[in-house]
Short mmCIF file of C-alpha atoms and ligand atoms in Angstrom, two decimals:
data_model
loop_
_atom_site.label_atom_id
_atom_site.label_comp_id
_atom_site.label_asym_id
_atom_site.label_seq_id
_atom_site.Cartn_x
_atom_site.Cartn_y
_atom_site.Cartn_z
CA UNK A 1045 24.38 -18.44 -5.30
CA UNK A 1046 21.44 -20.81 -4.22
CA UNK A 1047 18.69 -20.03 -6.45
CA UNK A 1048 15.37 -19.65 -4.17
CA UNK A 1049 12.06 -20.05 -6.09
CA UNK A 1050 9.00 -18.16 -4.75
CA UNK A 1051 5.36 -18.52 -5.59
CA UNK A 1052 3.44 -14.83 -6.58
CA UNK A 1053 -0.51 -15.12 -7.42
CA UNK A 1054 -1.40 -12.35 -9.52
CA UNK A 1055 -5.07 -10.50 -9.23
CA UNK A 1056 -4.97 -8.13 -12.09
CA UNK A 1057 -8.32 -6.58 -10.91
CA UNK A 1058 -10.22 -3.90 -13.33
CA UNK A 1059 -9.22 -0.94 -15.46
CA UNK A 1060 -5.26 -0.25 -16.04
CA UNK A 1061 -4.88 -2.49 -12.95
CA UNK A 1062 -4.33 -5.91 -15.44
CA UNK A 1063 -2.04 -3.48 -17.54
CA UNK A 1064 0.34 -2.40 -14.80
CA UNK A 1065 0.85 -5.36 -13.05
CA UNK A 1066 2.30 -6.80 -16.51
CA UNK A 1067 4.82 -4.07 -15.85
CA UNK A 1068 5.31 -5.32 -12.28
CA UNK A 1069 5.42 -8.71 -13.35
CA UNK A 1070 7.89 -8.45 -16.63
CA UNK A 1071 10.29 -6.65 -14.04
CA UNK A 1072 10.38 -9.74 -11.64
CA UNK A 1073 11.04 -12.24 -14.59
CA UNK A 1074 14.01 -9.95 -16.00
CA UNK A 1075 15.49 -9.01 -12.27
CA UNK A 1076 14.62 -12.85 -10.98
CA UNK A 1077 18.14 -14.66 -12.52
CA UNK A 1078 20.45 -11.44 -11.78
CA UNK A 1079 19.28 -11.58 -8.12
CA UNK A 1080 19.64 -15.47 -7.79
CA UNK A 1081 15.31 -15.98 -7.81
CA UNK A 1082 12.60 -17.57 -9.56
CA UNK A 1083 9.50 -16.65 -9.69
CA UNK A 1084 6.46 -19.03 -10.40
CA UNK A 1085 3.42 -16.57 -11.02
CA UNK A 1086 -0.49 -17.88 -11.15
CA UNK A 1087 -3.13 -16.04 -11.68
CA UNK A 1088 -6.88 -15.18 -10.41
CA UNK A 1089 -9.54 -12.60 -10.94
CA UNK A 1090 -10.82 -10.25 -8.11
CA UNK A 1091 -13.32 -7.21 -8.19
CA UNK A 1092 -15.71 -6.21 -11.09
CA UNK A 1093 -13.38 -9.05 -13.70
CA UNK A 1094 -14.56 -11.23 -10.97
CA UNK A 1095 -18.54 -10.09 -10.84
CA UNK A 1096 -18.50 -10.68 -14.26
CA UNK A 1097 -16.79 -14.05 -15.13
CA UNK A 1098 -18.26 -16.08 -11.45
CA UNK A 1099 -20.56 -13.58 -10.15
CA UNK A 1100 -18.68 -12.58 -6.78
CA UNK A 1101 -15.91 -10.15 -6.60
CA UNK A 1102 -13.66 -12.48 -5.36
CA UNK A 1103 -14.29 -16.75 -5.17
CA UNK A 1104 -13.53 -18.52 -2.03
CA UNK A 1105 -10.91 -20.69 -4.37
CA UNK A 1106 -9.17 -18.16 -5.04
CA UNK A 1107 -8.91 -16.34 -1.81
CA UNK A 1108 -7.47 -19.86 -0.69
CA UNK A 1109 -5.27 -19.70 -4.01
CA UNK A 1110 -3.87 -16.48 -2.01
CA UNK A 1111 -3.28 -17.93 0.90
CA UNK A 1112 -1.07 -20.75 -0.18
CA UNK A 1113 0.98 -18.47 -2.25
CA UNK A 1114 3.98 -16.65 -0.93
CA UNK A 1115 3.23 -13.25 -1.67
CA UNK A 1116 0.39 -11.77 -3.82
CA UNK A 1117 0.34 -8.83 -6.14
CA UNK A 1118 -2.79 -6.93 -6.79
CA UNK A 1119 -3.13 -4.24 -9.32
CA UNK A 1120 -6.59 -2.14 -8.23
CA UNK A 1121 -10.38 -2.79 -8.43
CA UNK A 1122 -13.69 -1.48 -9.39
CA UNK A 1123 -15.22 1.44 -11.73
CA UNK A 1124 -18.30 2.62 -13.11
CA UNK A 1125 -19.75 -0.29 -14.45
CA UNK A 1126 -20.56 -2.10 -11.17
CA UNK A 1127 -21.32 1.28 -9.02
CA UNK A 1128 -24.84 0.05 -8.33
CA UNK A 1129 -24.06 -2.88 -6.60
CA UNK A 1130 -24.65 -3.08 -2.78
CA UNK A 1131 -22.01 -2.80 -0.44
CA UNK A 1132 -21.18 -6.31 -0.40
CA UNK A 1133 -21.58 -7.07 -4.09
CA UNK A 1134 -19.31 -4.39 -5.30
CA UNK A 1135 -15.97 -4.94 -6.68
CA UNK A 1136 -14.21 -3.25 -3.68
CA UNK A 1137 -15.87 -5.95 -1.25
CA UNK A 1138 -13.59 -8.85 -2.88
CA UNK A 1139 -10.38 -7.00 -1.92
CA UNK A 1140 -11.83 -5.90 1.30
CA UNK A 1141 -12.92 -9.46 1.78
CA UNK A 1142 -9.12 -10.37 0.92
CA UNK A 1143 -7.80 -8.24 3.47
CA UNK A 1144 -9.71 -9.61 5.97
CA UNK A 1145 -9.54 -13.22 4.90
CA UNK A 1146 -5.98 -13.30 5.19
CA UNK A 1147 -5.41 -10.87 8.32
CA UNK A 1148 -3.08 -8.27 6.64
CA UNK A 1149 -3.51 -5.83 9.35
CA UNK A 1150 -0.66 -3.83 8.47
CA UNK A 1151 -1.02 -1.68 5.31
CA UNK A 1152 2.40 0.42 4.62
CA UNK A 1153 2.17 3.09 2.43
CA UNK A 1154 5.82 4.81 1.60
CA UNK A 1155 5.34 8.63 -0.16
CA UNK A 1156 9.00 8.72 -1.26
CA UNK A 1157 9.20 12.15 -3.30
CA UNK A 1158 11.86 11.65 -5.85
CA UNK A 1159 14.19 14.52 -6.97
CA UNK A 1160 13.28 14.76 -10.31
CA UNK A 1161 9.60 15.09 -9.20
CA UNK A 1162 10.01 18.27 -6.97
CA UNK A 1163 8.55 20.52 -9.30
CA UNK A 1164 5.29 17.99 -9.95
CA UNK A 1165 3.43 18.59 -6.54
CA UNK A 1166 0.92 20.93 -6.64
CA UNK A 1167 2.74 22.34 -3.00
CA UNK A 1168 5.55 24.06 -3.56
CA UNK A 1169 9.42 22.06 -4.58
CA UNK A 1170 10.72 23.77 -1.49
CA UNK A 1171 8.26 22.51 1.06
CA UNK A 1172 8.37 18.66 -0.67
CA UNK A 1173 11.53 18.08 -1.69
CA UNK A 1174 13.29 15.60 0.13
CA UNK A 1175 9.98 14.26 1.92
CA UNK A 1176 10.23 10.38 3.00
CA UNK A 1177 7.84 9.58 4.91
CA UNK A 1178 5.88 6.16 5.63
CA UNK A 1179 2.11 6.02 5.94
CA UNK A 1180 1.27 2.62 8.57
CA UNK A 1181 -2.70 2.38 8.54
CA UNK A 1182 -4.04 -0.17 10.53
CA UNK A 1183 -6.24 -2.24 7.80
CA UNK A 1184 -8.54 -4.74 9.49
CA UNK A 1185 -10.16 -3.06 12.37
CA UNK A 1186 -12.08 0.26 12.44
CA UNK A 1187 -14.81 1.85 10.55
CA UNK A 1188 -14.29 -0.71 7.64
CA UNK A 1189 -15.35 -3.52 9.78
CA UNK A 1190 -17.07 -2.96 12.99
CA UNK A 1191 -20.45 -4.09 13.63
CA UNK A 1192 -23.49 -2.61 13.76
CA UNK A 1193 -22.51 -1.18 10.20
CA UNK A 1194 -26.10 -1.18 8.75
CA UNK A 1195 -28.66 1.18 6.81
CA UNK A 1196 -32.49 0.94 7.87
CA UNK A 1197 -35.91 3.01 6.95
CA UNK A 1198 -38.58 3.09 9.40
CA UNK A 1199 -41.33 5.71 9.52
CA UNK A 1200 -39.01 8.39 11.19
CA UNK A 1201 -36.88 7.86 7.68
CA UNK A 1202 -33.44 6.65 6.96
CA UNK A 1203 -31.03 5.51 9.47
CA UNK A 1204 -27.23 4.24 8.65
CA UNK A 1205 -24.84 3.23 11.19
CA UNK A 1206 -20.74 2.27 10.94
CA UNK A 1207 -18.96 1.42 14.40
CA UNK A 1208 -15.28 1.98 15.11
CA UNK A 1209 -13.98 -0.56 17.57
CA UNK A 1210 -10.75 -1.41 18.50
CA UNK A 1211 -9.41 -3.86 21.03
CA UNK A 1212 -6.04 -2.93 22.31
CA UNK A 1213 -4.08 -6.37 20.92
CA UNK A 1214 -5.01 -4.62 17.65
CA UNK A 1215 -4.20 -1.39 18.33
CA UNK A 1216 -0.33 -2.64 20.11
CA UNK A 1217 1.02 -5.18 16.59
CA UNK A 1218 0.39 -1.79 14.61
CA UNK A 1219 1.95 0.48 16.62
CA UNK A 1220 4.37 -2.08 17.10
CA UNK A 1221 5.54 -2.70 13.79
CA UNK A 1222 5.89 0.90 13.19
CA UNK A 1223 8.60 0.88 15.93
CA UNK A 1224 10.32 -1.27 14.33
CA UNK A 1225 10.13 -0.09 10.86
CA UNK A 1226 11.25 3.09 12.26
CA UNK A 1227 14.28 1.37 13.60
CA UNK A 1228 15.65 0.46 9.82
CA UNK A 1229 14.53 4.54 9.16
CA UNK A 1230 14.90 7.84 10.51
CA UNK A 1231 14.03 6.30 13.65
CA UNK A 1232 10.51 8.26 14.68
CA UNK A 1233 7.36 7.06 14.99
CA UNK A 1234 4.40 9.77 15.29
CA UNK A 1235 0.75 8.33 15.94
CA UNK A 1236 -2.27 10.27 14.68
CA UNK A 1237 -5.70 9.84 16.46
CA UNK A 1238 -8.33 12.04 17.74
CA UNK A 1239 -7.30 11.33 21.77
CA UNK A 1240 -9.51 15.03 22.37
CA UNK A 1241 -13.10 13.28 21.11
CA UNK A 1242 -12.85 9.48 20.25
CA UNK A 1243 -12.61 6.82 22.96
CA UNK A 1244 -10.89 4.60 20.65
CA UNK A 1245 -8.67 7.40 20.03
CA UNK A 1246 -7.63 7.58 23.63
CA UNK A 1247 -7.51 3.75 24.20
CA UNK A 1248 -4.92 4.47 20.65
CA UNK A 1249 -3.12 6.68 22.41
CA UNK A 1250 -2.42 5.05 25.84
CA UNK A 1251 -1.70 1.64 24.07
CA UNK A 1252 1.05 3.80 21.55
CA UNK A 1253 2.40 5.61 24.80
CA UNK A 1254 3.11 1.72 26.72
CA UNK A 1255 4.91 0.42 23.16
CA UNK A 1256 6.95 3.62 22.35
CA UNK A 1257 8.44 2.89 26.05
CA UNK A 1258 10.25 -0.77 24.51
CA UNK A 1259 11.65 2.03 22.11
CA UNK A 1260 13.72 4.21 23.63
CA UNK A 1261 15.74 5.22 20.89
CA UNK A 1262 13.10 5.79 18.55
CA UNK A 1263 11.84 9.80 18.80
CA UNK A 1264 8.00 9.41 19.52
CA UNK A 1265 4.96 11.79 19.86
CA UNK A 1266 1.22 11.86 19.05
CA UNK A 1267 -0.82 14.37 16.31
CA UNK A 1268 -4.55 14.71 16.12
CA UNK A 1269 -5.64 13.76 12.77
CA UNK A 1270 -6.85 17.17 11.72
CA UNK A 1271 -3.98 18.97 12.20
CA UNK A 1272 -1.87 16.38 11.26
CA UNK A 1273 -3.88 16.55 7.91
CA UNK A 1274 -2.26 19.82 7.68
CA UNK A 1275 0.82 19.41 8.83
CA UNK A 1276 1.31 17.02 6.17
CA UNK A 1277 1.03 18.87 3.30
CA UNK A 1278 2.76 22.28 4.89
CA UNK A 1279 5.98 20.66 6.84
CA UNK A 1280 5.87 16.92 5.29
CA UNK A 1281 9.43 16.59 5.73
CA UNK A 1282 8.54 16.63 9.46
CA UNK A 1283 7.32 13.02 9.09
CA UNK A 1284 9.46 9.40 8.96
CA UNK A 1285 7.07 6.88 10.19
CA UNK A 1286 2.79 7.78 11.15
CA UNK A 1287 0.55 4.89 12.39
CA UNK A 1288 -3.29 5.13 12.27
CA UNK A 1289 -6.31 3.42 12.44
CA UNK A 1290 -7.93 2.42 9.02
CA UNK A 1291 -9.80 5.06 7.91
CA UNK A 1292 -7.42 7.84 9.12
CA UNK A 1293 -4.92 5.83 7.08
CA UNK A 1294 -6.88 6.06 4.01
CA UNK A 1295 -7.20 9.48 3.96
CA UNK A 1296 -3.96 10.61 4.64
CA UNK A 1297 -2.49 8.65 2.54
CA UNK A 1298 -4.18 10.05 -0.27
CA UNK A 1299 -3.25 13.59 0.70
CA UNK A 1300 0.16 12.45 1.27
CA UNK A 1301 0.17 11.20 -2.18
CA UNK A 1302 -0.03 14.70 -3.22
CA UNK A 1303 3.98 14.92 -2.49
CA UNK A 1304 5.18 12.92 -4.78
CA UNK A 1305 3.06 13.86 -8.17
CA UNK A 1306 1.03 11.59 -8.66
CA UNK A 1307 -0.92 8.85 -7.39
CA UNK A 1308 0.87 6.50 -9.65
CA UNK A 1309 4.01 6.72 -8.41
CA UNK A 1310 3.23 5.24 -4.73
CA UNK A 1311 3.38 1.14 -3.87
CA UNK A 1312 1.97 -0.54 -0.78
CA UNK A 1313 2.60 -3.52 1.34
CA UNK A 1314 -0.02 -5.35 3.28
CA UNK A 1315 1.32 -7.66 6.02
CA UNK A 1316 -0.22 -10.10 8.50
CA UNK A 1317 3.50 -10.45 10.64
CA UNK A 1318 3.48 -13.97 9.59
CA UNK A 1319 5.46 -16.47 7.14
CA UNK A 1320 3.55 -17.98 4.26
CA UNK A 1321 1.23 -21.13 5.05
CA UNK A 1322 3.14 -23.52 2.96
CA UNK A 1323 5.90 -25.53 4.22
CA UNK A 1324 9.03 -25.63 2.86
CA UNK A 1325 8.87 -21.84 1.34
CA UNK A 1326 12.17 -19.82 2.01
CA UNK A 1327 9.65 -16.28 1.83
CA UNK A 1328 9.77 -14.47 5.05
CA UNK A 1329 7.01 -12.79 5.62
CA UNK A 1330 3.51 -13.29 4.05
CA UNK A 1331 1.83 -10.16 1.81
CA UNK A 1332 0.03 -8.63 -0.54
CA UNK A 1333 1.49 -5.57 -2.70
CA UNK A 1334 -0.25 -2.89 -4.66
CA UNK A 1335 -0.04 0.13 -6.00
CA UNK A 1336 -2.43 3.03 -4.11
CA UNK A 1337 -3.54 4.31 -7.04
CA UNK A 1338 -7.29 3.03 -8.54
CA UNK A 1339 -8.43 1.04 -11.26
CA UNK A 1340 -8.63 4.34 -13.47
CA UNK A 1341 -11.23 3.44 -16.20
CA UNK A 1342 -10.50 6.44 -17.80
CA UNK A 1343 -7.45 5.76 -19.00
CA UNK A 1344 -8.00 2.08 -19.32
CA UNK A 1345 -6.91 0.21 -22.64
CA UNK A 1346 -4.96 2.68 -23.82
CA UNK A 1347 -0.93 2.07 -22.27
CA UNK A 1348 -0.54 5.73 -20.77
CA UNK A 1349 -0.82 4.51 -16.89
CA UNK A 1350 1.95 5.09 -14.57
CA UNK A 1351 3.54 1.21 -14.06
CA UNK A 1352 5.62 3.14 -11.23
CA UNK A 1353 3.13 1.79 -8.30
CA UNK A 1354 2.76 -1.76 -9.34
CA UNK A 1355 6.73 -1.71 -9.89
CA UNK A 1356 7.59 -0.51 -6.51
CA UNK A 1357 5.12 -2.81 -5.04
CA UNK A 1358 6.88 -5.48 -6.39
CA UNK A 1359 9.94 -3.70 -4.73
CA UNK A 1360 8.27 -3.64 -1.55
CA UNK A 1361 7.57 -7.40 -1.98
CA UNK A 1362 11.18 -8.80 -2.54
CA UNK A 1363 12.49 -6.58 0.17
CA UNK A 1364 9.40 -7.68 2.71
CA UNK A 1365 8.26 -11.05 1.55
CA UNK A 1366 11.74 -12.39 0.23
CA UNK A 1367 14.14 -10.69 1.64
CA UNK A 1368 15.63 -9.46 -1.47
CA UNK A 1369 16.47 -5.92 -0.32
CA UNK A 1370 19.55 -5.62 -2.97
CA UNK A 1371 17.29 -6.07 -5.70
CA UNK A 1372 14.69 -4.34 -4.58
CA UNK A 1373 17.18 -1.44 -3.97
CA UNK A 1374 18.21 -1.68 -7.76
CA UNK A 1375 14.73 -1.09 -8.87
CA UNK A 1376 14.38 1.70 -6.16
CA UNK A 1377 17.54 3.19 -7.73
CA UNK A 1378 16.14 2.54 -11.34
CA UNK A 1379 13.16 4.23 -10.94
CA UNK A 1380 15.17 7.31 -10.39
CA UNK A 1381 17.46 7.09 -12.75
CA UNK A 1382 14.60 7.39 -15.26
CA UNK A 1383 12.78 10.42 -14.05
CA UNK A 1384 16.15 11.75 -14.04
CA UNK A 1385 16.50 10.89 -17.69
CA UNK A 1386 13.07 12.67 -18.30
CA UNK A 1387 11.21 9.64 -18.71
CA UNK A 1388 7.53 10.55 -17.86
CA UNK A 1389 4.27 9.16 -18.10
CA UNK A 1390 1.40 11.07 -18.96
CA UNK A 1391 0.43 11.90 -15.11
CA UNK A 1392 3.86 13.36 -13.88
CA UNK A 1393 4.73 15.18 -17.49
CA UNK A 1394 4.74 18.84 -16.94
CA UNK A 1395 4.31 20.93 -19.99
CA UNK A 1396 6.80 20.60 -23.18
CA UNK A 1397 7.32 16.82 -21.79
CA UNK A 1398 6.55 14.17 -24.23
CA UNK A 1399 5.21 11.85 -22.31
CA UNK A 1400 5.95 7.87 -22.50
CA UNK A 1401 3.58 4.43 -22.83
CA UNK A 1402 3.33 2.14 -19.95
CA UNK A 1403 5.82 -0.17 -21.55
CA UNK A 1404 8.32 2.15 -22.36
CA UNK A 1405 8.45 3.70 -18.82
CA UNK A 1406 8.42 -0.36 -17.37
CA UNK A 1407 11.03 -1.54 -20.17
CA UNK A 1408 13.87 1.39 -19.33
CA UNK A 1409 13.34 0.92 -15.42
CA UNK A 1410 13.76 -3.33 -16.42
CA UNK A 1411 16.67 -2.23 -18.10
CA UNK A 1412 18.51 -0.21 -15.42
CA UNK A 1413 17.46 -2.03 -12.66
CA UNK A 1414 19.27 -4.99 -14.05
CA UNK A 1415 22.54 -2.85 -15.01
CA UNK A 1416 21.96 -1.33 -11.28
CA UNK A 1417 22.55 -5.13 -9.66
CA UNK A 1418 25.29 -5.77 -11.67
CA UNK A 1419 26.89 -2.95 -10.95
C1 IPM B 779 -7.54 1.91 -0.66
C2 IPM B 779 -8.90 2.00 -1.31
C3 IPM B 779 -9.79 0.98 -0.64
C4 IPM B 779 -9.93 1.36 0.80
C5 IPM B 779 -11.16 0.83 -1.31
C6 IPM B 779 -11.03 0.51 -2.79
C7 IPM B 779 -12.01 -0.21 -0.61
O1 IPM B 779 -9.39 3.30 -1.23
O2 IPM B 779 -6.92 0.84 -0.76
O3 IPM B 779 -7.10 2.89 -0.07
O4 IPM B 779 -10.73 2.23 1.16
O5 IPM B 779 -9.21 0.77 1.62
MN1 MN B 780 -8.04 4.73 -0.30
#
């Protein structure tokens, strides 16, 4: 086998975000030789690590370092500590800033729930077993980004403004790409807006309406976000593939999160559609993976967090950025196979469990991920 070598920059970020991505990134060094890769890693600092070693949350130099690498992995940003900075001081501005800066419109969102989890939901094992579903959310665009988004005080009192644009080229590579993710799925592709009061919502919906007709074979139809919201959580298994706008996306995929346990246990890809910037790179497509969860200062410094995320982010990343989908199938696989074997972290042990570290979660799926590709 030819060996290929890709390059991953690393952006540890705040909290247990530094501490699970050492999970992620342990995994890729021990599946790298069985699965005929190498991996050359770098590393940079983004959010509050950021604001306090340079003073931004994320330095121009290093949002270039991101674009010349072949895929990035992010673990999460922000907590308590920088709270009182403004809007575009805070922590959560450098990874918004990243986003933007290198056009990942396309955030995917898998809430996968895993047998052996059933019983964790707070919804009942009946009504989320068996749920695979894929959250698409639109990540550039929208609320997050349009202009006017302002705050002003005049003598009436305090105004604040956010804007929600969208301009139909935006609106068709989303929708788009959920087609064809669908295709490799349970081929259907359901698009949440709010057609009955938003104009973007309608200009959503008519744009969705022209792609899903270069689809024929893919089963198609439209929800309103509210009672989609529900639907979600009371018929989940309903779902295969739901495209959004931004903020619907982050919403929902928070409640959707709710399936599987715990917010630990979900990854995420963000894609721009494109190949890595540097020449000569055998990566496909261009991202950035993390896990949904947050930078969790609670729990910070002490090993408990759930490296499940940042793992299957790096999943997501060898089957999207380097078209590694055996290995990335392995880990998938692996992952199972030790919440079958009981293996919990503190946020998906029920009561009587003993729960595991971080590293002792990370170093069993390692383990059977590798015995999984040789297999
Ligand atoms: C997410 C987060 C971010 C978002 C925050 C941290 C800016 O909630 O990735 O879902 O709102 O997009
Ligand atoms: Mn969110």
């Amino acid at each position: 086998m030819t060996e290929r070598s890709f390059r991953i920059l690393l952006l540890g970020g705040d909290g247990v975000g530094p501490e699970v991505l050492n999970e992620a990134k342990a995994l890729l060094e021990t599946i790298g030789e069985p699965a005929g890769a190498r991996f050359a890693f770098s590393e940079a600092l983004i959010g509050g690590a950021a604001i306090d070693a340079h003073g931004v949350p994320m330095r121009d130099e290093d949002v270039e370092a991101a674009l010349n690498a072949d895929a990035v992995l992010l673990g999460a940003v922000g907590g308590p500590k920088w709270d009182h900075l403004g809007k575009t001081e805070r922590p959560e501005a450098g990874l918004l800033g990243l986003r933007k800066a290198l056009g990942l419109f396309a955030n995917l969102r898998p809430v996968k729930v895993f047998d052996a989890l059933a019983n964790n939901s707070p919804l009942k094992a009946g009504v989320v077993r068996g749920s695979d579903l894929m959250v698409v959310r639109e990540l550039t665009g929208g609320l997050y980004f349009g202009q006017p988004s302002a705050r002003t005080t005049d003598e009436s009192g305090r105004h604040a403004v956010d804007t929600l644009p969208y301009h139909e080229s935006e609106v068709e590579r989303i929708v788009d790409l959920a087609f064809r993710l669908a295709g490799s799925r349970r081929k259907k592709v359901t698009s949440v807006d709010k057609a009955n009061v938003l104009n973007t919502s309608q200009l959503w919906r008519e744009v969705a309406i022209e792609v899903s007709r270069k689809y024929p074979d893919i089963t198609f139809d439209h929800a309103l976000v509210d009672s989609c919201a529900m639907r979600l959580i009371s018929r989940p298994r309903d779902f295969d593939v739901m495209v959004m706008e931004n903020l619907f996306g982050d919403i929902l995929s928070d409640e959707a999160a709710v399936l599987a346990g715990s917010l630990g246990m979900l990854p995420s890809a963000s894609l721009n559609g494109r190949p890595p910037r540097r020449s000569g790179t055998t990566a496909a497509l261009f991202g950035m993976y993390e896990p949904v969860h947050g930078s969790a200062p609670d729990i910070a410094g002490q090993s408990i967090a759930n490296p499940i995320g940042a793992i299957l982010s790096a999943s997501m990343m060898l089957r999207f950025s380097f078209e590694m989908g055996e290995a990335a199938d392995a880990i998938e696989a692996a992952v199972g196979q030790a919440l079958e074997e009981g293996m919990r972290t503190v946020d998906i042990a029920t009561s009587g469990e003993v729960p595991v570290s971080t590293s002792q979660m990370s170093s069993r799926i390692r383990t059977l991920a590798v015995a999984q590709l040789s297999a």
